mmCIF file of C-alpha atoms and ligand atoms in Angstrom:
data_model
loop_
_atom_site.group_PDB
_atom_site.id
_atom_site.type_symbol
_atom_site.label_atom_id
_atom_site.label_comp_id
_atom_site.label_asym_id
_atom_site.label_seq_id
_atom_site.Cartn_x
_atom_site.Cartn_y
_atom_site.Cartn_z
ATOM 1 C CA MET Y 1 119.389 97.893 137.372
ATOM 2 C CA GLU Y 2 122.016 95.294 138.167
ATOM 3 C CA ALA Y 3 119.570 92.433 138.493
ATOM 4 C CA VAL Y 4 120.754 89.073 137.170
ATOM 5 C CA LEU Y 5 119.790 89.038 133.516
ATOM 6 C CA VAL Y 6 120.786 85.491 132.619
ATOM 7 C CA SER Y 7 120.485 82.650 135.106
ATOM 8 C CA GLY Y 8 121.601 79.741 132.955
ATOM 9 C CA ILE Y 9 122.992 78.499 129.651
ATOM 10 C CA ALA Y 10 121.558 75.352 128.056
ATOM 11 C CA TYR Y 11 122.670 73.390 125.005
ATOM 12 C CA ASP Y 12 121.554 70.439 122.909
ATOM 13 C CA LYS Y 13 123.774 68.691 120.371
ATOM 14 C CA ASP Y 14 121.158 66.221 119.168
ATOM 15 C CA GLN Y 15 119.718 68.595 116.616
ATOM 16 C CA ALA Y 16 119.136 68.298 112.884
ATOM 17 C CA ARG Y 17 117.857 71.317 110.972
ATOM 18 C CA VAL Y 18 115.350 70.939 108.124
ATOM 19 C CA THR Y 19 114.398 73.907 105.901
ATOM 20 C CA LEU Y 20 111.612 74.133 103.313
ATOM 21 C CA ARG Y 21 112.375 76.914 100.846
ATOM 22 C CA ASP Y 22 109.939 79.232 99.050
ATOM 23 C CA LEU Y 23 106.691 78.072 100.595
ATOM 24 C CA PRO Y 24 103.604 80.026 99.515
ATOM 25 C CA ASP Y 25 102.622 82.433 102.273
ATOM 26 C CA VAL Y 26 98.939 81.441 102.392
ATOM 27 C CA PRO Y 27 96.854 79.888 105.177
ATOM 28 C CA GLY Y 28 97.185 76.115 105.414
ATOM 29 C CA VAL Y 29 100.847 75.775 104.497
ATOM 30 C CA ALA Y 30 102.264 75.641 108.051
ATOM 31 C CA ALA Y 31 99.604 73.086 108.999
ATOM 32 C CA ALA Y 32 100.553 71.054 105.906
ATOM 33 C CA VAL Y 33 104.173 70.975 107.091
ATOM 34 C CA PHE Y 34 103.572 69.989 110.717
ATOM 35 C CA GLY Y 35 100.451 67.818 110.410
ATOM 36 C CA PRO Y 36 102.247 64.849 108.795
ATOM 37 C CA LEU Y 37 105.148 65.117 111.267
ATOM 38 C CA SER Y 38 102.787 64.954 114.197
ATOM 39 C CA GLU Y 39 100.875 62.042 112.675
ATOM 40 C CA LYS Y 40 104.113 60.074 112.431
ATOM 41 C CA GLY Y 41 105.149 61.059 115.972
ATOM 42 C CA VAL Y 42 108.199 63.094 114.967
ATOM 43 C CA LEU Y 43 109.240 65.402 117.850
ATOM 44 C CA VAL Y 44 109.779 68.905 116.525
ATOM 45 C CA ASP Y 45 111.882 71.273 118.633
ATOM 46 C CA MET Y 46 112.574 74.742 117.192
ATOM 47 C CA ILE Y 47 110.234 76.168 114.560
ATOM 48 C CA VAL Y 48 111.233 79.378 112.771
ATOM 49 C CA GLN Y 49 109.430 81.286 110.029
ATOM 50 C CA ASN Y 50 110.443 84.828 109.118
ATOM 51 C CA THR Y 51 108.651 87.588 107.187
ATOM 52 C CA SER Y 52 107.632 86.560 103.659
ATOM 53 C CA LEU Y 53 108.909 88.241 100.481
ATOM 54 C CA ASP Y 54 106.870 88.353 97.277
ATOM 55 C CA GLY Y 55 104.344 85.925 98.758
ATOM 56 C CA HIS Y 56 106.891 83.231 99.727
ATOM 57 C CA THR Y 57 108.829 82.326 102.837
ATOM 58 C CA ASP Y 58 110.962 79.520 104.314
ATOM 59 C CA ILE Y 59 110.045 77.359 107.318
ATOM 60 C CA THR Y 60 112.810 75.724 109.343
ATOM 61 C CA PHE Y 61 112.441 73.278 112.186
ATOM 62 C CA THR Y 62 114.787 71.115 114.234
ATOM 63 C CA ILE Y 63 114.359 67.473 115.203
ATOM 64 C CA THR Y 64 116.502 64.818 116.870
ATOM 65 C CA ARG Y 65 118.987 63.257 114.486
ATOM 66 C CA LYS Y 66 117.462 59.772 114.568
ATOM 67 C CA ASP Y 67 114.262 61.208 113.060
ATOM 68 C CA LEU Y 68 115.994 62.763 110.054
ATOM 69 C CA PRO Y 69 115.583 59.960 107.468
ATOM 70 C CA GLN Y 70 111.841 59.642 108.121
ATOM 71 C CA THR Y 71 111.421 63.418 108.258
ATOM 72 C CA LEU Y 72 113.109 63.928 104.877
ATOM 73 C CA GLU Y 73 110.795 61.312 103.369
ATOM 74 C CA ILE Y 74 107.751 63.126 104.765
ATOM 75 C CA MET Y 75 109.064 66.522 103.662
ATOM 76 C CA THR Y 76 109.652 65.372 100.078
ATOM 77 C CA GLU Y 77 105.919 64.725 99.827
ATOM 78 C CA VAL Y 78 105.045 67.936 101.713
ATOM 79 C CA ALA Y 79 107.266 69.994 99.398
ATOM 80 C CA ARG Y 80 105.483 68.498 96.381
ATOM 81 C CA LYS Y 81 102.035 69.283 97.813
ATOM 82 C CA THR Y 82 102.837 72.821 99.007
ATOM 83 C CA GLY Y 83 105.085 73.852 96.115
ATOM 84 C CA ALA Y 84 108.266 74.408 98.166
ATOM 85 C CA SER Y 85 111.296 74.811 95.871
ATOM 86 C CA GLU Y 86 113.566 72.514 97.893
ATOM 87 C CA VAL Y 87 114.137 70.711 101.182
ATOM 88 C CA MET Y 88 117.515 71.335 102.851
ATOM 89 C CA HIS Y 89 118.980 69.790 105.970
ATOM 90 C CA ASP Y 90 122.044 70.030 108.184
ATOM 91 C CA VAL Y 91 123.048 67.652 110.995
ATOM 92 C CA SER Y 92 126.188 69.466 112.089
ATOM 93 C CA VAL Y 93 124.268 71.980 114.192
ATOM 94 C CA ALA Y 94 123.688 72.471 117.910
ATOM 95 C CA LYS Y 95 121.339 74.653 119.949
ATOM 96 C CA VAL Y 96 122.574 77.043 122.659
ATOM 97 C CA SER Y 97 120.182 79.057 124.863
ATOM 98 C CA ALA Y 98 120.608 81.885 127.379
ATOM 99 C CA ILE Y 99 117.793 81.803 129.941
ATOM 100 C CA GLY Y 100 116.747 84.651 132.254
ATOM 101 C CA VAL Y 101 113.454 85.695 133.779
ATOM 102 C CA GLY Y 102 114.225 89.413 133.611
ATOM 103 C CA MET Y 103 115.329 89.227 129.992
ATOM 104 C CA ARG Y 104 112.243 90.790 128.401
ATOM 105 C CA ASN Y 105 113.327 94.202 129.598
ATOM 106 C CA HIS Y 106 116.925 93.956 128.548
ATOM 107 C CA SER Y 107 117.474 93.725 124.810
ATOM 108 C CA GLY Y 108 121.070 94.092 125.843
ATOM 109 C CA VAL Y 109 121.206 90.382 126.635
ATOM 110 C CA ALA Y 110 120.785 89.549 122.957
ATOM 111 C CA ALA Y 111 123.402 92.101 121.939
ATOM 112 C CA ARG Y 112 125.892 90.813 124.519
ATOM 113 C CA ALA Y 113 125.301 87.141 123.635
ATOM 114 C CA PHE Y 114 125.683 87.816 119.910
ATOM 115 C CA ALA Y 115 128.788 89.978 120.454
ATOM 116 C CA ALA Y 116 130.393 87.283 122.637
ATOM 117 C CA LEU Y 117 129.889 84.595 119.991
ATOM 118 C CA THR Y 118 131.149 86.960 117.307
ATOM 119 C CA GLN Y 119 134.402 87.598 119.163
ATOM 120 C CA GLU Y 120 135.115 83.891 118.924
ATOM 121 C CA GLY Y 121 134.229 83.855 115.230
ATOM 122 C CA ILE Y 122 131.129 81.724 115.854
ATOM 123 C CA ASN Y 123 128.534 82.324 113.154
ATOM 124 C CA ILE Y 124 124.885 82.548 114.226
ATOM 125 C CA LEU Y 125 122.883 80.221 111.946
ATOM 126 C CA MET Y 126 119.388 80.774 113.349
ATOM 127 C CA ILE Y 127 117.754 82.764 116.160
ATOM 128 C CA SER Y 128 114.494 82.251 118.044
ATOM 129 C CA THR Y 129 113.434 83.923 121.292
ATOM 130 C CA SER Y 130 110.795 83.757 123.963
ATOM 131 C CA GLU Y 131 110.216 86.188 126.812
ATOM 132 C CA ILE Y 132 112.762 84.416 128.997
ATOM 133 C CA LYS Y 133 115.062 82.757 126.534
ATOM 134 C CA ILE Y 134 117.302 83.490 123.522
ATOM 135 C CA THR Y 135 117.994 80.375 121.455
ATOM 136 C CA ILE Y 136 120.762 80.333 118.857
ATOM 137 C CA LEU Y 137 121.655 77.591 116.377
ATOM 138 C CA ILE Y 138 125.389 77.311 115.672
ATOM 139 C CA GLN Y 139 127.728 74.744 114.134
ATOM 140 C CA GLU Y 140 128.081 71.794 116.484
ATOM 141 C CA LYS Y 141 131.885 72.023 116.587
ATOM 142 C CA TYR Y 142 131.593 75.329 118.472
ATOM 143 C CA VAL Y 143 129.111 74.267 121.151
ATOM 144 C CA GLU Y 144 131.582 73.796 124.046
ATOM 145 C CA LEU Y 145 133.288 77.096 123.227
ATOM 146 C CA ALA Y 146 129.936 78.885 122.930
ATOM 147 C CA VAL Y 147 128.691 77.544 126.269
ATOM 148 C CA ARG Y 148 131.925 78.591 128.006
ATOM 149 C CA ILE Y 149 131.911 82.068 126.434
ATOM 150 C CA LEU Y 150 128.278 82.680 127.314
ATOM 151 C CA HIS Y 151 128.876 81.593 130.926
ATOM 152 C CA ASP Y 152 131.775 84.041 131.137
ATOM 153 C CA THR Y 153 129.814 86.833 129.457
ATOM 154 C CA PHE Y 154 126.981 86.607 131.970
ATOM 155 C CA GLY Y 155 129.121 85.908 135.016
ATOM 156 C CA LEU Y 156 127.886 82.345 135.581
ATOM 157 C CA ASP Y 157 129.776 79.406 137.059
ATOM 158 C CA TRP Y 158 129.991 76.544 134.632
ATOM 159 C CA ASP Y 159 130.858 72.933 134.526
ATOM 160 C CA ILE Y 160 130.350 71.204 131.221
ATOM 161 C CA GLY Y 161 130.231 67.877 133.041
ATOM 162 C CA MET J 1 99.006 60.330 126.681
ATOM 163 C CA GLU J 2 96.058 62.602 127.316
ATOM 164 C CA ALA J 3 97.962 65.056 129.499
ATOM 165 C CA VAL J 4 97.082 68.723 129.060
ATOM 166 C CA LEU J 5 99.218 69.955 126.212
ATOM 167 C CA VAL J 6 98.352 73.645 126.320
ATOM 168 C CA SER J 7 97.595 75.446 129.565
ATOM 169 C CA GLY J 8 97.116 78.973 128.305
ATOM 170 C CA ILE J 9 96.861 81.365 125.370
ATOM 171 C CA ALA J 10 98.544 84.775 125.545
ATOM 172 C CA TYR J 11 98.439 87.740 123.176
ATOM 173 C CA ASP J 12 100.018 91.156 122.751
ATOM 174 C CA LYS J 13 98.702 93.804 120.382
ATOM 175 C CA ASP J 14 101.414 96.379 121.072
ATOM 176 C CA GLN J 15 103.791 94.928 118.527
ATOM 177 C CA ALA J 16 105.596 96.459 115.563
ATOM 178 C CA ARG J 17 107.623 94.209 113.296
ATOM 179 C CA VAL J 18 110.948 95.373 111.795
ATOM 180 C CA THR J 19 112.776 93.299 109.167
ATOM 181 C CA LEU J 20 116.294 93.810 107.787
ATOM 182 C CA ARG J 21 116.609 92.086 104.412
ATOM 183 C CA ASP J 22 119.644 90.383 102.882
ATOM 184 C CA LEU J 23 122.080 90.735 105.755
ATOM 185 C CA PRO J 24 125.472 89.071 105.199
ATOM 186 C CA ASP J 25 125.602 85.801 107.129
ATOM 187 C CA VAL J 26 128.948 86.462 108.829
ATOM 188 C CA PRO J 27 129.840 86.827 112.509
ATOM 189 C CA GLY J 28 129.207 90.302 113.901
ATOM 190 C CA VAL J 29 126.073 91.169 111.963
ATOM 191 C CA ALA J 30 123.526 90.169 114.620
ATOM 192 C CA ALA J 31 125.534 92.066 117.255
ATOM 193 C CA ALA J 32 125.579 95.098 114.913
ATOM 194 C CA VAL J 33 121.770 94.985 114.728
ATOM 195 C CA PHE J 34 121.020 94.627 118.442
ATOM 196 C CA GLY J 35 123.917 96.562 119.987
ATOM 197 C CA PRO J 36 122.598 100.018 118.977
ATOM 198 C CA LEU J 37 119.047 99.107 120.059
ATOM 199 C CA SER J 38 120.243 98.098 123.495
ATOM 200 C CA GLU J 39 122.375 101.232 123.830
ATOM 201 C CA LYS J 40 119.304 103.376 123.160
ATOM 202 C CA GLY J 41 117.171 101.300 125.568
ATOM 203 C CA VAL J 42 114.792 99.921 122.929
ATOM 204 C CA LEU J 43 112.992 96.832 124.295
ATOM 205 C CA VAL J 44 113.164 94.032 121.763
ATOM 206 C CA ASP J 45 110.610 91.227 122.079
ATOM 207 C CA MET J 46 110.666 88.514 119.376
ATOM 208 C CA ILE J 47 113.848 87.934 117.387
ATOM 209 C CA VAL J 48 113.733 85.612 114.388
ATOM 210 C CA GLN J 49 116.476 84.640 111.941
ATOM 211 C CA ASN J 50 116.075 81.711 109.578
ATOM 212 C CA THR J 51 118.589 79.665 107.564
ATOM 213 C CA SER J 52 120.685 81.783 105.183
ATOM 214 C CA LEU J 53 120.681 81.374 101.396
ATOM 215 C CA ASP J 54 123.712 82.271 99.240
ATOM 216 C CA GLY J 55 125.408 83.855 102.240
ATOM 217 C CA HIS J 56 122.522 86.212 103.146
ATOM 218 C CA THR J 57 119.580 86.109 105.520
ATOM 219 C CA ASP J 58 116.905 88.363 107.043
ATOM 220 C CA ILE J 59 116.578 89.307 110.720
ATOM 221 C CA THR J 60 113.198 90.307 112.095
ATOM 222 C CA PHE J 61 112.423 91.607 115.551
ATOM 223 C CA THR J 62 109.386 93.076 117.270
ATOM 224 C CA ILE J 63 109.221 96.146 119.524
ATOM 225 C CA THR J 64 106.484 98.175 121.161
ATOM 226 C CA ARG J 65 104.871 100.616 118.763
ATOM 227 C CA LYS J 66 106.046 103.777 120.546
ATOM 228 C CA ASP J 67 109.657 102.736 119.838
ATOM 229 C CA LEU J 68 109.161 102.420 116.077
ATOM 230 C CA PRO J 69 110.270 105.916 114.917
ATOM 231 C CA GLN J 70 113.524 105.758 116.891
ATOM 232 C CA THR J 71 114.116 102.131 115.844
ATOM 233 C CA LEU J 72 113.723 102.921 112.147
ATOM 234 C CA GLU J 73 116.241 105.747 112.519
ATOM 235 C CA ILE J 74 118.725 103.372 114.158
ATOM 236 C CA MET J 75 118.073 100.644 111.580
ATOM 237 C CA THR J 76 118.708 102.994 108.646
ATOM 238 C CA GLU J 77 122.244 103.455 109.931
ATOM 239 C CA VAL J 78 122.617 99.729 110.770
ATOM 240 C CA ALA J 79 121.445 98.750 107.272
ATOM 241 C CA ARG J 80 124.057 101.070 105.768
ATOM 242 C CA LYS J 81 126.860 99.627 107.949
ATOM 243 C CA THR J 82 125.929 95.962 107.484
ATOM 244 C CA GLY J 83 124.868 96.116 103.846
ATOM 245 C CA ALA J 84 121.229 95.116 104.339
ATOM 246 C CA SER J 85 119.204 95.700 101.158
ATOM 247 C CA GLU J 86 116.233 97.312 102.937
ATOM 248 C CA VAL J 87 114.447 97.890 106.231
ATOM 249 C CA MET J 88 110.752 96.965 106.321
ATOM 250 C CA HIS J 89 108.212 97.431 109.072
ATOM 251 C CA ASP J 90 104.593 96.642 109.863
ATOM 252 C CA VAL J 91 102.539 97.964 112.791
ATOM 253 C CA SER J 92 99.329 96.097 112.047
ATOM 254 C CA VAL J 93 100.571 92.886 113.668
ATOM 255 C CA ALA J 94 99.858 91.108 116.944
ATOM 256 C CA LYS J 95 101.480 88.225 118.790
ATOM 257 C CA VAL J 96 99.564 85.119 119.906
ATOM 258 C CA SER J 97 101.164 82.326 121.948
ATOM 259 C CA ALA J 98 100.094 78.830 123.030
ATOM 260 C CA ILE J 99 101.831 77.846 126.279
ATOM 261 C CA GLY J 100 102.209 74.321 127.704
ATOM 262 C CA VAL J 101 104.866 72.619 129.775
ATOM 263 C CA GLY J 102 104.430 69.227 128.096
ATOM 264 C CA MET J 103 104.603 70.711 124.613
ATOM 265 C CA ARG J 104 108.164 69.635 123.784
ATOM 266 C CA ASN J 105 106.945 66.068 123.236
ATOM 267 C CA HIS J 106 103.941 66.890 121.148
ATOM 268 C CA SER J 107 104.693 68.414 117.778
ATOM 269 C CA GLY J 108 100.985 67.961 117.306
ATOM 270 C CA VAL J 109 100.335 71.162 119.254
ATOM 271 C CA ALA J 110 101.937 73.186 116.474
ATOM 272 C CA ALA J 111 99.989 71.311 113.806
ATOM 273 C CA ARG J 112 96.680 71.797 115.659
ATOM 274 C CA ALA J 113 97.307 75.491 116.350
ATOM 275 C CA PHE J 114 98.272 76.172 112.723
ATOM 276 C CA ALA J 115 95.315 74.163 111.394
ATOM 277 C CA ALA J 116 92.893 76.033 113.678
ATOM 278 C CA LEU J 117 94.111 79.425 112.462
ATOM 279 C CA THR J 118 93.995 78.213 108.878
ATOM 280 C CA GLN J 119 90.340 77.181 109.165
ATOM 281 C CA GLU J 120 89.532 80.779 109.982
ATOM 282 C CA GLY J 121 91.621 82.034 107.059
ATOM 283 C CA ILE J 122 94.176 83.622 109.412
ATOM 284 C CA ASN J 123 97.582 83.811 107.743
ATOM 285 C CA ILE J 124 100.638 83.002 109.856
ATOM 286 C CA LEU J 125 103.156 85.845 109.348
ATOM 287 C CA MET J 126 105.984 84.613 111.589
ATOM 288 C CA ILE J 127 106.674 81.688 113.931
ATOM 289 C CA SER J 128 109.045 81.322 116.873
ATOM 290 C CA THR J 129 109.029 78.575 119.487
ATOM 291 C CA SER J 130 110.589 77.631 122.781
ATOM 292 C CA GLU J 131 110.301 74.335 124.639
ATOM 293 C CA ILE J 132 107.039 75.399 126.273
ATOM 294 C CA LYS J 133 105.613 77.948 123.902
ATOM 295 C CA ILE J 134 104.613 78.448 120.248
ATOM 296 C CA THR J 135 104.475 82.123 119.283
ATOM 297 C CA ILE J 136 102.765 83.227 116.078
ATOM 298 C CA LEU J 137 102.604 86.714 114.551
ATOM 299 C CA ILE J 138 99.327 87.453 112.748
ATOM 300 C CA GLN J 139 97.522 90.528 111.477
ATOM 301 C CA GLU J 140 96.198 92.505 114.432
ATOM 302 C CA LYS J 141 92.616 92.499 113.134
ATOM 303 C CA TYR J 142 92.437 88.722 113.751
ATOM 304 C CA VAL J 143 93.786 88.640 117.299
ATOM 305 C CA GLU J 144 90.449 88.247 119.162
ATOM 306 C CA LEU J 145 89.341 85.541 116.713
ATOM 307 C CA ALA J 146 92.697 83.762 116.986
ATOM 308 C CA VAL J 147 92.618 83.783 120.787
ATOM 309 C CA ARG J 148 89.074 82.423 120.842
ATOM 310 C CA ILE J 149 89.829 79.702 118.268
ATOM 311 C CA LEU J 150 92.967 78.597 120.075
ATOM 312 C CA HIS J 151 91.111 78.405 123.389
ATOM 313 C CA ASP J 152 88.469 76.210 121.745
ATOM 314 C CA THR J 153 91.067 74.060 119.993
ATOM 315 C CA PHE J 154 92.839 73.224 123.236
ATOM 316 C CA GLY J 155 89.737 72.981 125.388
ATOM 317 C CA LEU J 156 90.476 76.019 127.533
ATOM 318 C CA ASP J 157 88.017 78.385 129.173
ATOM 319 C CA TRP J 158 88.497 81.882 127.948
ATOM 320 C CA ASP J 159 87.503 85.393 128.819
ATOM 321 C CA ILE J 160 88.984 88.172 126.742
ATOM 322 C CA GLY J 161 88.358 90.576 129.610
HETATM 323 C C1 LIG U 201 103.921 80.096 105.437
HETATM 324 C C2 LIG U 201 102.769 79.684 106.302
HETATM 325 O O1 LIG U 201 103.010 79.931 107.651
HETATM 326 C C3 LIG U 201 101.453 80.353 105.920
HETATM 327 N N1 LIG U 201 101.527 81.772 106.081
HETATM 328 C C4 LIG U 201 100.334 79.742 106.759
HETATM 329 O O2 LIG U 201 99.593 80.440 107.347
HETATM 330 O O3 LIG U 201 100.211 78.577 106.846
HETATM 331 C C1 LIG U 202 123.134 87.007 110.252
HETATM 332 C C2 LIG U 202 123.917 87.000 111.530
HETATM 333 O O1 LIG U 202 123.230 86.318 112.544
HETATM 334 C C3 LIG U 202 125.314 86.428 111.418
HETATM 335 N N1 LIG U 202 125.270 85.032 111.052
HETATM 336 C C4 LIG U 202 126.030 86.629 112.732
HETATM 337 O O2 LIG U 202 126.573 85.720 113.265
HETATM 338 O O3 LIG U 202 126.050 87.687 113.252
#
């Protein structure tokens, strides 16, 4: 099936990543993290939580950079209440996404996107997917290169205008 | 802004979760995980990788249950090649998603969805989001309850036909 797998590449440089480490994996913790952010009107973009280990797991989310100072203040309190071991953040990150309606049936898209970034020595910091999109967090300094490489990999015209 | 935040709730019970623990956080590892799956035609649904710690991180992905035996065979070899400490899996999981085009501007949707699941004692096993969707992995036995609760929370009619 030669159908077009990826129809576009998107990116967003205005990203700051915030990670809460070693949260207890019990009901109520995720709500305790995002409730206060929503009350204060902080726009959350990516949210990633992976499988827990020994009853603990990390939650990471991304926000716009202007919201970082307020978010870190809120998270200091949240970490105290939930028992997270630390709050980490990183502003030198950017989000790159490969978008394609037929993607669900082609796990090859992920493999090709990851292999393309690898060939340029671009480390994948975080991954999140939906049925039609693969979103990767990388270091901001690589975003133009990553966008160009992914356009080439999937045969798309590009203009980083 | 009272616009409709969530327009639909989706779910999928045919999910098996596979986690590779303690992968080295260096370029090439994600491609080494998904390359062999794509070569063997295994359909990968969710992919989640969170922030690394001390140079290592976990990668989790979901597949359909029929693909689990073959996937575990492939992952045993991948774990050996990449240096992952173990391969874990769980077939008693299900995916639930809240979908809404306006969601990007309302981190409150995540907080409300998580709080609603919490009130029913449903533990959130994994989280992945896109601009218009929040996807949560839960234990399969709670999927009907979760779908009903989320419909109620966002004021949607529902019919688990
Ligand atoms: C870690 C967090 O997601 C927890 N499992 C919860 O349900 O809130
Ligand atoms: C862990 C894995 O994603 C690694 N960072 C890579 O780029 O392949």
